[in-house]
Short mmCIF file of C-alpha atoms in Angstrom, two decimals:
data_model
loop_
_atom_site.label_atom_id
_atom_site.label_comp_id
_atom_site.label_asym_id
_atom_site.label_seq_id
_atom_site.Cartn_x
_atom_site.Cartn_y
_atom_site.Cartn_z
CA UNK X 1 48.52 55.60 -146.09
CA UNK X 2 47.32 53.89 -148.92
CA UNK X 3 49.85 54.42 -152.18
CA UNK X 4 49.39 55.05 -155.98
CA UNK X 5 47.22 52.36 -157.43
CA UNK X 6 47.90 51.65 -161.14
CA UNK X 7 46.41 49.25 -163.42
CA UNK X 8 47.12 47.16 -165.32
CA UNK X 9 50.42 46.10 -164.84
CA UNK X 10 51.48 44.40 -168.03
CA UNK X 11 49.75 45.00 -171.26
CA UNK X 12 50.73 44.07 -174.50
CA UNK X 13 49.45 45.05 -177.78
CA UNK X 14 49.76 45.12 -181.33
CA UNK X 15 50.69 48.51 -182.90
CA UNK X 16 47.74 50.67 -183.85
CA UNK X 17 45.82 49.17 -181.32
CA UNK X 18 44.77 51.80 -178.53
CA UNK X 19 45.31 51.03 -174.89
CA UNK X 20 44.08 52.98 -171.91
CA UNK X 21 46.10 52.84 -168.52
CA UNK X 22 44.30 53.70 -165.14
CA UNK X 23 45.76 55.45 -161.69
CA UNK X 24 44.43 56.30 -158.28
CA UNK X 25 46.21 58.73 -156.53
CA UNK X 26 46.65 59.33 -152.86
CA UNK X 27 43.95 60.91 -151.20
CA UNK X 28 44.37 64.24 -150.53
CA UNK X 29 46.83 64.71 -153.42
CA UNK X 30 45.67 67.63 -155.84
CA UNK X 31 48.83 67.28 -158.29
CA UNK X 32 49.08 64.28 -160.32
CA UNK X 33 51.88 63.41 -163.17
CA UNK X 34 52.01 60.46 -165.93
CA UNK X 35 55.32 59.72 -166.57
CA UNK X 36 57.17 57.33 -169.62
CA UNK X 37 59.67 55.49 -168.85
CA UNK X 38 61.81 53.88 -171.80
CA UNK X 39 63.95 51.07 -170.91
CA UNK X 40 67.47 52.55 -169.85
CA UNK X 41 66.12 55.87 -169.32
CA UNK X 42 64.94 58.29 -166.84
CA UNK X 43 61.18 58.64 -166.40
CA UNK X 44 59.78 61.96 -168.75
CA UNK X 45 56.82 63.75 -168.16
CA UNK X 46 54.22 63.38 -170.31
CA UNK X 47 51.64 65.21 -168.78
CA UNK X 48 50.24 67.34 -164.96
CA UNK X 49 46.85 67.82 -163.36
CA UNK X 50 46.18 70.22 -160.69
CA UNK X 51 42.81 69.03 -159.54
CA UNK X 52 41.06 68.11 -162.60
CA UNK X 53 42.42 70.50 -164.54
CA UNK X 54 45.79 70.05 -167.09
CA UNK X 55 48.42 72.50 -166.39
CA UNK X 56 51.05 70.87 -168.67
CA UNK X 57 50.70 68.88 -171.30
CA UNK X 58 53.71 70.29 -174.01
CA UNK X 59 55.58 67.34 -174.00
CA UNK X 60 52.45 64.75 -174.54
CA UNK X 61 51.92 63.37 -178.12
CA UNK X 62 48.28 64.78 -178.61
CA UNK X 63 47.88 63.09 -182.21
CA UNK X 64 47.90 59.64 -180.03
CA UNK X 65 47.97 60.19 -176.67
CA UNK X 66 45.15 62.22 -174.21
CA UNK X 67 44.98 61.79 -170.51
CA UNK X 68 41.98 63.25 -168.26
CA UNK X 69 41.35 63.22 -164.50
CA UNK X 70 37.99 62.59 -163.74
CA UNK X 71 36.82 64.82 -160.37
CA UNK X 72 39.85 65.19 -159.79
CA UNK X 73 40.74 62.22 -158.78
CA UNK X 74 41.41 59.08 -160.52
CA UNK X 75 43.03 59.02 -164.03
CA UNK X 76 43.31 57.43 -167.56
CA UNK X 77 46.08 57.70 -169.98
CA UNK X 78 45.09 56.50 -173.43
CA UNK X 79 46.89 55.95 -176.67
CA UNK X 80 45.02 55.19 -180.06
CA UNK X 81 47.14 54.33 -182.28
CA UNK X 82 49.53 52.59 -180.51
CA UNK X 83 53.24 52.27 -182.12
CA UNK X 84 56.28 50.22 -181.78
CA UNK X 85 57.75 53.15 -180.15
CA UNK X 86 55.88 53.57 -177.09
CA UNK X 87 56.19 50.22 -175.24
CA UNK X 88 57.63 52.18 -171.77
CA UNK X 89 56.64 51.79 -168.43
CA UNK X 90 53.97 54.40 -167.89
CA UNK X 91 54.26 55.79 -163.79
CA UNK X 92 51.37 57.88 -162.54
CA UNK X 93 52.79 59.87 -159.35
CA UNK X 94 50.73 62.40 -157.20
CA UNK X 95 51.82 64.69 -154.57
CA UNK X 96 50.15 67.99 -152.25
CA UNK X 97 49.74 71.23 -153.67
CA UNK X 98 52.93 72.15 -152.24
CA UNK X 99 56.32 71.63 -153.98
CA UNK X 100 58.08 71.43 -150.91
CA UNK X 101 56.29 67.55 -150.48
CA UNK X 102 57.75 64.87 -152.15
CA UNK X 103 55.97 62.77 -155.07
CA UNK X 104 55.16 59.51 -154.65
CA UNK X 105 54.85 56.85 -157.75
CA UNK X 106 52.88 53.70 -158.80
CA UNK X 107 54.10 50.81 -159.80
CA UNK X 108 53.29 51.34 -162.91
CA UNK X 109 52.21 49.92 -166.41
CA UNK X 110 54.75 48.14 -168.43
CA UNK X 111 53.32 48.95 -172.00
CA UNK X 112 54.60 46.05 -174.76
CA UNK X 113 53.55 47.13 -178.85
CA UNK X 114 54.59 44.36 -181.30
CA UNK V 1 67.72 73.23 -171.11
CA UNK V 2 67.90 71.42 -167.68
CA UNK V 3 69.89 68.36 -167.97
CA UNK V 4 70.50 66.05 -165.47
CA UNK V 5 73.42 63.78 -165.65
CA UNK V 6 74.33 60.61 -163.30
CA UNK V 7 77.58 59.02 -162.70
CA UNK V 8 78.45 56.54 -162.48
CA UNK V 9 75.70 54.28 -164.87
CA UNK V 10 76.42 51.72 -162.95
CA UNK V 11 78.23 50.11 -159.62
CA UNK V 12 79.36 46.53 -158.49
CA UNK V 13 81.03 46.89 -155.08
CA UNK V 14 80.67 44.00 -152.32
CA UNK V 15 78.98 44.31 -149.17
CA UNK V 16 79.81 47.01 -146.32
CA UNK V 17 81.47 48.92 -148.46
CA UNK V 18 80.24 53.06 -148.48
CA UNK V 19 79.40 54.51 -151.63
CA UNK V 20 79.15 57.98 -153.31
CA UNK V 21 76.70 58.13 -156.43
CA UNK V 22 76.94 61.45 -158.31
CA UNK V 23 74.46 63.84 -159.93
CA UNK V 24 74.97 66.56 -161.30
CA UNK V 25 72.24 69.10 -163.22
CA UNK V 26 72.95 72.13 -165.34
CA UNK V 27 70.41 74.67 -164.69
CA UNK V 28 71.07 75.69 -160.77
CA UNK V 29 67.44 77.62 -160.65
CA UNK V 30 66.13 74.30 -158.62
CA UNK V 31 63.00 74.61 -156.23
CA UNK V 32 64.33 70.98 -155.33
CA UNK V 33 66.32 68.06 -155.43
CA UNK V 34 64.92 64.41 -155.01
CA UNK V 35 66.42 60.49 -155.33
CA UNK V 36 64.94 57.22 -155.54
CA UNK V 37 65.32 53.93 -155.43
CA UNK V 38 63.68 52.04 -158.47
CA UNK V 39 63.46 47.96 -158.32
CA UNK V 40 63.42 45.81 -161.28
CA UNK V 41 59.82 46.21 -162.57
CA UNK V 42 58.70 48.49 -159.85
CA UNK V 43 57.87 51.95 -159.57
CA UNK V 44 59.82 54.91 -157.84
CA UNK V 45 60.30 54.89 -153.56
CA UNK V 46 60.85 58.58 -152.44
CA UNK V 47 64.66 58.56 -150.25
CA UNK V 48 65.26 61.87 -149.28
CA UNK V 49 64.28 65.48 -150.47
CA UNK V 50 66.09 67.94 -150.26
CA UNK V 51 65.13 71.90 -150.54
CA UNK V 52 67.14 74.03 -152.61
CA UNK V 53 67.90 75.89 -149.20
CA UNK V 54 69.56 72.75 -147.70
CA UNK V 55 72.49 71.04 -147.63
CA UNK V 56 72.11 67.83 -146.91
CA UNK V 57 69.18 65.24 -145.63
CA UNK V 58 69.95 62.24 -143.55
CA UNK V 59 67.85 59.20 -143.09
CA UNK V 60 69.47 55.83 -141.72
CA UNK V 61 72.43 54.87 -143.42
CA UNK V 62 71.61 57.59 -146.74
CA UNK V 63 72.59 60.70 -146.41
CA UNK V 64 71.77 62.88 -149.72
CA UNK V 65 73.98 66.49 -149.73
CA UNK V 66 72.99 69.21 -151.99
CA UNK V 67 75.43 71.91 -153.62
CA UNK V 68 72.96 73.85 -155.71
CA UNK V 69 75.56 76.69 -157.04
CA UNK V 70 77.63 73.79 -158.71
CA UNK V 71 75.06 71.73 -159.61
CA UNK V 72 75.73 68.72 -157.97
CA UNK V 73 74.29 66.83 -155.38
CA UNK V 74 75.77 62.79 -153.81
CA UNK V 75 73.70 60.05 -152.20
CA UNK V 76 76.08 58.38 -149.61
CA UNK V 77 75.30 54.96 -148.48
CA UNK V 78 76.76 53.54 -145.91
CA UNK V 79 78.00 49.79 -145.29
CA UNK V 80 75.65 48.65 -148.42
CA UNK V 81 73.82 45.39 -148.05
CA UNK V 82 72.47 43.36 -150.64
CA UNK V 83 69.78 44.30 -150.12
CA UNK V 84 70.39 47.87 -151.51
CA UNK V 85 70.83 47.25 -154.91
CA UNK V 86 68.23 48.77 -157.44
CA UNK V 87 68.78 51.80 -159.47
CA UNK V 88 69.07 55.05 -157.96
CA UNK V 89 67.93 58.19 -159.37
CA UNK V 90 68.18 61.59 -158.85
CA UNK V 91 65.74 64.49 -159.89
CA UNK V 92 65.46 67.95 -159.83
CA UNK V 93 62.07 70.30 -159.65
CA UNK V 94 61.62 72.94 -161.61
CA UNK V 95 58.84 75.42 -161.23
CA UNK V 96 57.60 76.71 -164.75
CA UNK V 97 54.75 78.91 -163.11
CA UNK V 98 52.58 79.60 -159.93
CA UNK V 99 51.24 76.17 -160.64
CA UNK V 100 53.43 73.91 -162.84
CA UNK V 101 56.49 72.40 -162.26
CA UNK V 102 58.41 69.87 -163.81
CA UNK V 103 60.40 66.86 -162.57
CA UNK V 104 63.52 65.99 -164.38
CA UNK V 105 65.10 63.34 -163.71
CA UNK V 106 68.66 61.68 -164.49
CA UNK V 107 69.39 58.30 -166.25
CA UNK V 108 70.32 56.29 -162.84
CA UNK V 109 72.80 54.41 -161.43
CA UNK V 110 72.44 50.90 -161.36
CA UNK V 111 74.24 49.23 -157.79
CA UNK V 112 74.73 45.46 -157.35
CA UNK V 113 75.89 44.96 -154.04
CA UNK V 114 77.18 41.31 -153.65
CA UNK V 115 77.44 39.06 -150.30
#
């Protein structure tokens, strides 16, 4: 099966610039994460779709960052205004409905603010 | 608060040799237990799973045991090859209602194995 597509790979921008990262899940997959990724650091979750619909989004930075899932299946993760502070690697990662499946990551988007 | 710890950071040994790499979480209320291998610049690769009903999961030379009452879980690898080295991380799944759960994941180990 095809994996998690993510795009772009490598973007870098100045701060307060706004940046929007893209992912297409598995198909099939109804549960999709974005993840950051600091250097040095575990990934965190920023924010979960069931379907098209957020279930969790505590621990995303609304006053910059929004994410939505269009149909329910691909996704965009934006920031506007970018800072220093968020240059990460951003994962997308989708998985079944069940939690008994594992979840399966992109490659990626390796996020540089200067 | 779950928090997920790894040990150790990181791991030089030389080829063929087996390893242990440690994790250990606080919060034993897990609905699972997952590691990965992470390459330089690359994304996560799914190893093993393991259900918090389990004890261990074998596939090739990993085998991944699970001890949810003391928090701790081990990836074993055995007779490590160059080609093994990445970072290695665990994480646990938490379910926070019918329909959202939360991966948490540990800082990694990061193995060199050298010829």
């Amino acid at each position: 099966e095809a994996g998690v597509a993510q795009s772009p790979r490598y973007k870098i921008i100045e701060k307060r610039q706004s940046v929007a990262f893209w992912c297409n899940p598995i198909s099939g997959h109804a549960t999709l994460y974005w993840y950051q990724q600091i250097l040095g650091q575990g990934p965190k979750l920023l924010i979960q779709f069931q379907n098209n619909g957020v279930v969790d989004d505590s621990q995303l930075p609304k006053d910059r960052f929004s994410a939505e899932r269009l149909k329910g299946v691909d996704s965009t993760l934006k920031i506007q205004p970018a800072k220093l502070e968020d240059s990460a690697v951003y994962l997308c990662a989708t998985g079944q409905r069940s939690y008994n499946s594992p979840l399966h990551f992109g490659n990626g988007t390796r996020l540089t603010v200067t | 608060k779950q928090e997920v710890t790894q040990i150790p950071a990181a791991l030089s040994v030389p080829e063929g040799e087996n390893l242990v790499l440690n994790c250990s979480f606080t919060d034993s209320a897990i609905y699972n237990l997952q590691w990965f291998r992470q390459d330089p610049g690359k994304g996560l690769t799914s190893l093993l799973l393991i259900q918090s009903s389990q004890r261990e999961q074998t596939s090739g030379r990993l085998n991944a045991s699970l001890d949810k009452s003391s928090g701790r879980s081990t990836l074993y690898i055995a007779a490590s090859q160059p080609g093994d080295s990445a970072t290695y991380l665990c994480a646990v799944r938490k379910t926070l209602s019918y329909n959202t759960d939360k991966l948490i994941f540990g800082t990694g180990t990061r193995l060199q194995v050298f010829p």
